[in-house]
PDB file of C-alpha atoms in Angstrom:
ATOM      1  CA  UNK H 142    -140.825 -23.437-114.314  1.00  0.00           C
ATOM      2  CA  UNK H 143    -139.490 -22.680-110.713  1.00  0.00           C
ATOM      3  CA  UNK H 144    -139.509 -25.946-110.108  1.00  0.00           C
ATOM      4  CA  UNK H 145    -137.143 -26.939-112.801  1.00  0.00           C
ATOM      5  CA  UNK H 146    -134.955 -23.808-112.275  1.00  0.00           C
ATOM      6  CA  UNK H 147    -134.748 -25.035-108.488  1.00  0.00           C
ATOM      7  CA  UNK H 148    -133.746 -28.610-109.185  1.00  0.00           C
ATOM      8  CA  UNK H 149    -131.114 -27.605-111.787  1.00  0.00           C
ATOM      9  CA  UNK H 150    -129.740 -25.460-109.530  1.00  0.00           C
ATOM     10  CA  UNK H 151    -129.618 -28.127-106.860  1.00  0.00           C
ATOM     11  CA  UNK H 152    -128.323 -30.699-109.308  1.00  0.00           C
ATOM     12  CA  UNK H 153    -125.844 -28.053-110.765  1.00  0.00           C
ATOM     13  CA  UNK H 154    -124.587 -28.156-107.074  1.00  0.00           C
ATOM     14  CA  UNK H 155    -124.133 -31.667-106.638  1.00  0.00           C
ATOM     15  CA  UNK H 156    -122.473 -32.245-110.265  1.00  0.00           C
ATOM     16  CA  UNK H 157    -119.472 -32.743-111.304  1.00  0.00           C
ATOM     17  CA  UNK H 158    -118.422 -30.523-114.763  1.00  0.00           C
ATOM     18  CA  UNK H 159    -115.937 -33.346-114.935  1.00  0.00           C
ATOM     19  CA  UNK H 160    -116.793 -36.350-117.407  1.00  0.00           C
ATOM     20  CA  UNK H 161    -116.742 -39.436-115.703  1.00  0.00           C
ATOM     21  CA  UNK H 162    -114.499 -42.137-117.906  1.00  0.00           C
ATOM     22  CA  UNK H 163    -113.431 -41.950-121.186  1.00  0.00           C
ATOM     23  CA  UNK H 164    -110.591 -40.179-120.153  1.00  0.00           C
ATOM     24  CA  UNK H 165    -107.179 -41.007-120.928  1.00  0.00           C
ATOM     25  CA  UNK H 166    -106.347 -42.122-117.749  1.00  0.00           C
ATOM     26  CA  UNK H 167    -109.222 -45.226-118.168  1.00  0.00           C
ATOM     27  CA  UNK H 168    -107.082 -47.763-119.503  1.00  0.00           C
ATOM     28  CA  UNK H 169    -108.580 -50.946-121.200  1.00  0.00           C
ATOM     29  CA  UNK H 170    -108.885 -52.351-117.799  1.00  0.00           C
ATOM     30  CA  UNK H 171    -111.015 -49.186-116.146  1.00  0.00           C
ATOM     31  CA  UNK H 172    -113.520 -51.574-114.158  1.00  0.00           C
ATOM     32  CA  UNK H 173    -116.451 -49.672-112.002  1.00  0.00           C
ATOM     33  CA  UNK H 174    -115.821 -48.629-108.440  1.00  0.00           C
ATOM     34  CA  UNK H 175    -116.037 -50.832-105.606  1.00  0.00           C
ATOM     35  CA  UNK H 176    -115.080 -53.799-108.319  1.00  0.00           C
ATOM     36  CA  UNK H 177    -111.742 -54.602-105.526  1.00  0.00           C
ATOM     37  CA  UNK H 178    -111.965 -54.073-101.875  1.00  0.00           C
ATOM     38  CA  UNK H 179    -109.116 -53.444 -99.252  1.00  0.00           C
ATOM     39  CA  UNK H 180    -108.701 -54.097 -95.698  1.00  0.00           C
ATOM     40  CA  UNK H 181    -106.579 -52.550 -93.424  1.00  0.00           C
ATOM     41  CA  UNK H 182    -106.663 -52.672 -89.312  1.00  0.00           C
ATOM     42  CA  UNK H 183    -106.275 -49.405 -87.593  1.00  0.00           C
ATOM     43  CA  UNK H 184    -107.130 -47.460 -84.522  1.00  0.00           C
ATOM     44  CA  UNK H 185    -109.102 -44.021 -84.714  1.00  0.00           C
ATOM     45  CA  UNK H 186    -106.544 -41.250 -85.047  1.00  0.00           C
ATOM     46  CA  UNK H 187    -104.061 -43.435 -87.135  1.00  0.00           C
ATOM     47  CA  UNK H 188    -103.017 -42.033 -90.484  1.00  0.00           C
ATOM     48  CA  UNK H 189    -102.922 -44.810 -93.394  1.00  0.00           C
ATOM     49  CA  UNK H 190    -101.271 -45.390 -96.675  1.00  0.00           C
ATOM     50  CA  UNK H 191    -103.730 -46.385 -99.379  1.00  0.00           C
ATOM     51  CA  UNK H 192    -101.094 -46.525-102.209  1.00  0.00           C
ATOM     52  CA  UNK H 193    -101.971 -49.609-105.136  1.00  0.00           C
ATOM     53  CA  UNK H 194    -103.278 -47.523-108.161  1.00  0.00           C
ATOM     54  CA  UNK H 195    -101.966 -46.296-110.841  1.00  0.00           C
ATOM     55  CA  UNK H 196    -102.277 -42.919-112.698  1.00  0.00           C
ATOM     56  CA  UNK H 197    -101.347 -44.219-116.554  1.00  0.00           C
ATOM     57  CA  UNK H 198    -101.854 -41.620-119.749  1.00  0.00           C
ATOM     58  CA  UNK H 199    -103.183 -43.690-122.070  1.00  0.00           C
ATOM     59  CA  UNK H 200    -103.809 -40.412-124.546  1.00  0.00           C
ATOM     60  CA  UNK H 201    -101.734 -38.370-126.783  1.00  0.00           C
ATOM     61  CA  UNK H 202    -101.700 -34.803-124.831  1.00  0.00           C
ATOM     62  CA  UNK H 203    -100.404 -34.500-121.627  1.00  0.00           C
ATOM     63  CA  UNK H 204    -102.802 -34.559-118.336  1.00  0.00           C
ATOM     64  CA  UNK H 205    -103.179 -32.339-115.810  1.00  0.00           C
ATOM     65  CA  UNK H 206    -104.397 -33.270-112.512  1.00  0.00           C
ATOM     66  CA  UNK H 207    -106.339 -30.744-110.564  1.00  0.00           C
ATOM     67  CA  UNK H 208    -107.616 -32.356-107.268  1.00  0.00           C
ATOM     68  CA  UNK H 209    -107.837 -35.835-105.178  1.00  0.00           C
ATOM     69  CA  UNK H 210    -110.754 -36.804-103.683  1.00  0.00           C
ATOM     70  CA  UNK H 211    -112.881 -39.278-101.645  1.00  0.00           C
ATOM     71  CA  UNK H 212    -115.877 -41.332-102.767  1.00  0.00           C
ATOM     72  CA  UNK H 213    -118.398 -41.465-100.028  1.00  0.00           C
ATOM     73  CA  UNK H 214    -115.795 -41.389 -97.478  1.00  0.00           C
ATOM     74  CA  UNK H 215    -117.074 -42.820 -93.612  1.00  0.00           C
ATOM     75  CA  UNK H 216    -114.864 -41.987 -90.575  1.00  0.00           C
ATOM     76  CA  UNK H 217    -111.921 -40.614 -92.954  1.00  0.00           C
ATOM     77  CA  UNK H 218    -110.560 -37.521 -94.145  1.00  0.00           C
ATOM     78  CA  UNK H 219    -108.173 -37.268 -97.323  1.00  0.00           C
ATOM     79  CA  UNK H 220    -104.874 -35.700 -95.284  1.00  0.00           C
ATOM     80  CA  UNK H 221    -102.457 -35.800 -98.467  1.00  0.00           C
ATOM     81  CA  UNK H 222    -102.006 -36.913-102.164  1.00  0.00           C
ATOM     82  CA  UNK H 223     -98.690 -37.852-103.667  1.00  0.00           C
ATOM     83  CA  UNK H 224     -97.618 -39.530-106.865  1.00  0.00           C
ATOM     84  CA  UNK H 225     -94.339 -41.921-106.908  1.00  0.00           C
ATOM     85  CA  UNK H 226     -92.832 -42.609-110.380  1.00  0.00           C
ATOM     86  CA  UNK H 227     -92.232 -45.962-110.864  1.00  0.00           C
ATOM     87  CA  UNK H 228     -91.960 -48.638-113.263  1.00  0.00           C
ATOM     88  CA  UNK H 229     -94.243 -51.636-111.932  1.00  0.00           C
ATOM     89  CA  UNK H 230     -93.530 -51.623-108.236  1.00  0.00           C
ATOM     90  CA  UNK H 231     -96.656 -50.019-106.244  1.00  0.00           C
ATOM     91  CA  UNK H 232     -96.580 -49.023-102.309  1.00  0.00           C
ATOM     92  CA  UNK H 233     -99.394 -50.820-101.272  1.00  0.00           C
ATOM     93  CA  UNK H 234    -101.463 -50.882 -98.043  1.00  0.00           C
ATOM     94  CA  UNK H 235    -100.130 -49.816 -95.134  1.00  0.00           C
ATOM     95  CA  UNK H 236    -101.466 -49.010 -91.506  1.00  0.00           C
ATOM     96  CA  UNK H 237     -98.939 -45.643 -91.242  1.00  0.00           C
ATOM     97  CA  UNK H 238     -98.182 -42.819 -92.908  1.00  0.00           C
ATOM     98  CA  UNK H 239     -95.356 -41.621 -93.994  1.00  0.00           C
ATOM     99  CA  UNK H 240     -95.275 -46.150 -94.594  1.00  0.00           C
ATOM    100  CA  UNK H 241     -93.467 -48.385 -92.158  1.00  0.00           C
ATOM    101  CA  UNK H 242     -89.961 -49.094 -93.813  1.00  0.00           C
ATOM    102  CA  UNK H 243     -91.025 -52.857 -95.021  1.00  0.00           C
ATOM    103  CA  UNK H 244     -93.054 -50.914 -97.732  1.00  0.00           C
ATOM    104  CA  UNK H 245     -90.977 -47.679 -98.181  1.00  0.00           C
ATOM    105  CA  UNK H 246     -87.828 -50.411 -99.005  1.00  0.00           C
ATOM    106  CA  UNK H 247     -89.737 -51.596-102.299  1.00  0.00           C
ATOM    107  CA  UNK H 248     -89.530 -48.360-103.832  1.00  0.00           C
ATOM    108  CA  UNK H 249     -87.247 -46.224-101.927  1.00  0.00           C
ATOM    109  CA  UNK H 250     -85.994 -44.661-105.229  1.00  0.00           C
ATOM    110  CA  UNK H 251     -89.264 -43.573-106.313  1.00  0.00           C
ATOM    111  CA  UNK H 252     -90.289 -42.272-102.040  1.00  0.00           C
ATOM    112  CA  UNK H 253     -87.381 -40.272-102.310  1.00  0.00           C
ATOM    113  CA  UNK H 254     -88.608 -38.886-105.933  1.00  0.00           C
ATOM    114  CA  UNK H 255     -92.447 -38.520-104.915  1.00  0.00           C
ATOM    115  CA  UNK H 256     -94.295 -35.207-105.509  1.00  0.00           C
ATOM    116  CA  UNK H 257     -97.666 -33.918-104.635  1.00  0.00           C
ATOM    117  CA  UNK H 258    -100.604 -34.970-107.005  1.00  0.00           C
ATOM    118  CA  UNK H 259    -102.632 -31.725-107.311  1.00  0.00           C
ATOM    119  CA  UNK H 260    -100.923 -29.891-110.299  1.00  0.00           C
ATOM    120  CA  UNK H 261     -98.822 -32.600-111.285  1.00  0.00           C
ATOM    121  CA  UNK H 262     -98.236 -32.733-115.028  1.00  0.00           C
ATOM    122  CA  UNK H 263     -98.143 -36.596-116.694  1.00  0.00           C
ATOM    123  CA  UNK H 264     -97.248 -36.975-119.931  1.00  0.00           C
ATOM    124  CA  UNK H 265     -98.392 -39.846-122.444  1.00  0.00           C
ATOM    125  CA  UNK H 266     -97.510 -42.897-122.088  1.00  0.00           C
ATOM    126  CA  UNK H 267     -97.935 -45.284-124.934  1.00  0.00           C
ATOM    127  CA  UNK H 268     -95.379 -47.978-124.166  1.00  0.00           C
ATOM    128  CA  UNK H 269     -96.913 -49.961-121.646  1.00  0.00           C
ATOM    129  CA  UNK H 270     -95.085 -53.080-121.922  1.00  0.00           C
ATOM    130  CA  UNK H 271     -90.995 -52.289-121.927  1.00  0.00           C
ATOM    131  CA  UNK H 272     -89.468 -53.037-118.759  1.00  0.00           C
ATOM    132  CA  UNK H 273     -88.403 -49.667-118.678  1.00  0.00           C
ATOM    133  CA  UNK H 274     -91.812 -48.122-119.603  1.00  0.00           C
ATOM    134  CA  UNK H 275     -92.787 -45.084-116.674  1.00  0.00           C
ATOM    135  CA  UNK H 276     -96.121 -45.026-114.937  1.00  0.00           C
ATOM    136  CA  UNK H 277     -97.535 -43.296-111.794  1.00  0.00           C
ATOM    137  CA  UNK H 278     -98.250 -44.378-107.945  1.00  0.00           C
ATOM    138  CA  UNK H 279    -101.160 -42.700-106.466  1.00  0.00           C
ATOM    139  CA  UNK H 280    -100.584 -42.822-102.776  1.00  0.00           C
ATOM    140  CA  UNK H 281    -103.072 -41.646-100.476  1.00  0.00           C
ATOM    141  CA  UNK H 282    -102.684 -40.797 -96.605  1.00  0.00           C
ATOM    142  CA  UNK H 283    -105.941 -40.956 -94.605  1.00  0.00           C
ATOM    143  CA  UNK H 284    -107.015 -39.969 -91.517  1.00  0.00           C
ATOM    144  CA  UNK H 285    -109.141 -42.529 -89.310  1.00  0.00           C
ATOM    145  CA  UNK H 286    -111.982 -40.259 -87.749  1.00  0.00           C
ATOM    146  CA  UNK H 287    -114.820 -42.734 -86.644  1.00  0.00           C
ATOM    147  CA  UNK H 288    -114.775 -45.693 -84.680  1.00  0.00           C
ATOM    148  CA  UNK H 289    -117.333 -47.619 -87.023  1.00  0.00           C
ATOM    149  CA  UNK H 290    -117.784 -48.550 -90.311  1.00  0.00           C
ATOM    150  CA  UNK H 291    -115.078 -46.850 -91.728  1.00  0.00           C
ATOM    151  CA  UNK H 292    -114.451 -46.799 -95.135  1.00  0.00           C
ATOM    152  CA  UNK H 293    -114.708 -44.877 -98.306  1.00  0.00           C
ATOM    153  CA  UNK H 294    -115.831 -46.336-102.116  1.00  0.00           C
ATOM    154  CA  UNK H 295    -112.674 -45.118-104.141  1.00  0.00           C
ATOM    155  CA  UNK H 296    -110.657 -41.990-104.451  1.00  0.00           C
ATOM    156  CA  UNK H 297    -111.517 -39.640-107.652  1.00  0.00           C
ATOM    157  CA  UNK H 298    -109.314 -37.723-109.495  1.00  0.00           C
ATOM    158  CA  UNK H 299    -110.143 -34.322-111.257  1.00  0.00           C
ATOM    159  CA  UNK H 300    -107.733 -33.265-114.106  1.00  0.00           C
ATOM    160  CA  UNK H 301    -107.661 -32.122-117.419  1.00  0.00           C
ATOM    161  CA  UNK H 302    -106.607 -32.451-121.072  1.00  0.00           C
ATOM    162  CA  UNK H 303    -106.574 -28.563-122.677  1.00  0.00           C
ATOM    163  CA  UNK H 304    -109.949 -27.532-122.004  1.00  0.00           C
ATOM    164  CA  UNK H 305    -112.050 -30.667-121.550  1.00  0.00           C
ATOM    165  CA  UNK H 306    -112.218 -32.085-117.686  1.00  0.00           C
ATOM    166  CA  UNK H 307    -112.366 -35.666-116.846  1.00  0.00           C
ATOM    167  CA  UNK H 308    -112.607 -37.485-113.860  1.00  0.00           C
ATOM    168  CA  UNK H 309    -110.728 -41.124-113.022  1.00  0.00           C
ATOM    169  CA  UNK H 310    -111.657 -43.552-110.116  1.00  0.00           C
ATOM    170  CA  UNK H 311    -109.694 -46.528-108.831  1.00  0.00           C
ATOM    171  CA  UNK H 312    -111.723 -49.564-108.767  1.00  0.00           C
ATOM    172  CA  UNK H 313    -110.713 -50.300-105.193  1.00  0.00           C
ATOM    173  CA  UNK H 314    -112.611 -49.864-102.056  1.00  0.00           C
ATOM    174  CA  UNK H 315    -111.293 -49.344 -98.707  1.00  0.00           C
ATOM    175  CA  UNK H 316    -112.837 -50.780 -95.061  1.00  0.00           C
ATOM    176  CA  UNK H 317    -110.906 -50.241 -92.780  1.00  0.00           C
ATOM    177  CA  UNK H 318    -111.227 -52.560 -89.032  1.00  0.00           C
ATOM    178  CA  UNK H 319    -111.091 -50.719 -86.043  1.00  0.00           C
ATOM    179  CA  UNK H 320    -112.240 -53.078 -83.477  1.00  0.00           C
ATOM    180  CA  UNK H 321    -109.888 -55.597 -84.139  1.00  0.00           C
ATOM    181  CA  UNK H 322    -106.138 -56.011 -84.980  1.00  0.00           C
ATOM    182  CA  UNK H 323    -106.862 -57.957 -88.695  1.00  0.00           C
ATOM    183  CA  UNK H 324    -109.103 -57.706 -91.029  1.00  0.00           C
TER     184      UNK H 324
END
């Protein structure tokens, strides 16, 4: 019986209360993580812009997101999490942060509208197909730490609906080259 109390209290520790998919932020097209992979050049120190996923509600209720995350980051270190609002134009990859001006030109409306992930409140959105229908960038700015394999498996987001806790993943994995100047 100490055994079991031990390794449920080691387990407990490791776990997420959050339910992985299912969510309403897993749209029909919620693939597993790792199922894209992105490659950007930088130099230890540098500070990038992993901005190309979207943060959709697919439900009825509104979500609330609670934190942003790394997935087995190597050699980086989440430095902030903001959300654009935007129609169907996402940041992208970039090799700065704040992004060089080629990418901040795209979407300068929504840049100059952006606000911090954590606490943000998104509400449903059903119409996914009207050239005016609203959805969410999730822009990330990480910090290059190591000098080697460098990467992380996806960035996780913990929110809420009421009382029940979910947590989304973006299908796309990051390596990012620091020996060379491309990827």
């Amino acid at each position: 019986m100490a055994v079991a109390v031990a390794l449920s209290t080691v387990l407990g520790c490791s776990a997420s209360s959050a339910r992985a998919g299912g969510g309403p932020l897993d749209g029909k097209d919620w693939e597993k993580v790792g199922a894209a992979q992105a490659c950007i050049p930088a130099k230890p120190g540098a500070t990038l812009t992993f901005g190309g996923d979207e943060l959709h509600n697919y439900g009825h209720e509104d979500v609330i997101v609670d934190k942003v995350s790394l997935l087995r980051p190597k050699g980086l270190r989440l430095v902030d999490a903001i959300v654009l609002p935007t129609r169907s134009t996402f940041l992208g990859y970039d090799n700065h942060y704040p992004p060089s001006k080629f990418f901040i030109d795209g979407v300068r409306s929504a840049w100059n509208h952006r606000r911090p992930a954590a606490g943000m409140t998104i509400a449903p959105q059903p119409d996914t197909t009207s050239d005016t229908a609203r959805t969410h960038n999730l822009v990330v700015a990480l910090r290059v730490t190591g000098d080697t394999k460098v990467g992380m498996a996806a960035v996780l987001v913990d929110y809420h609906v009421g009382g029940t806790k979910y947590r989304w993943h973006n299908i796309t994995s990051l390596v990012v080259e620091t020996k060379k100047a491309a990827c």
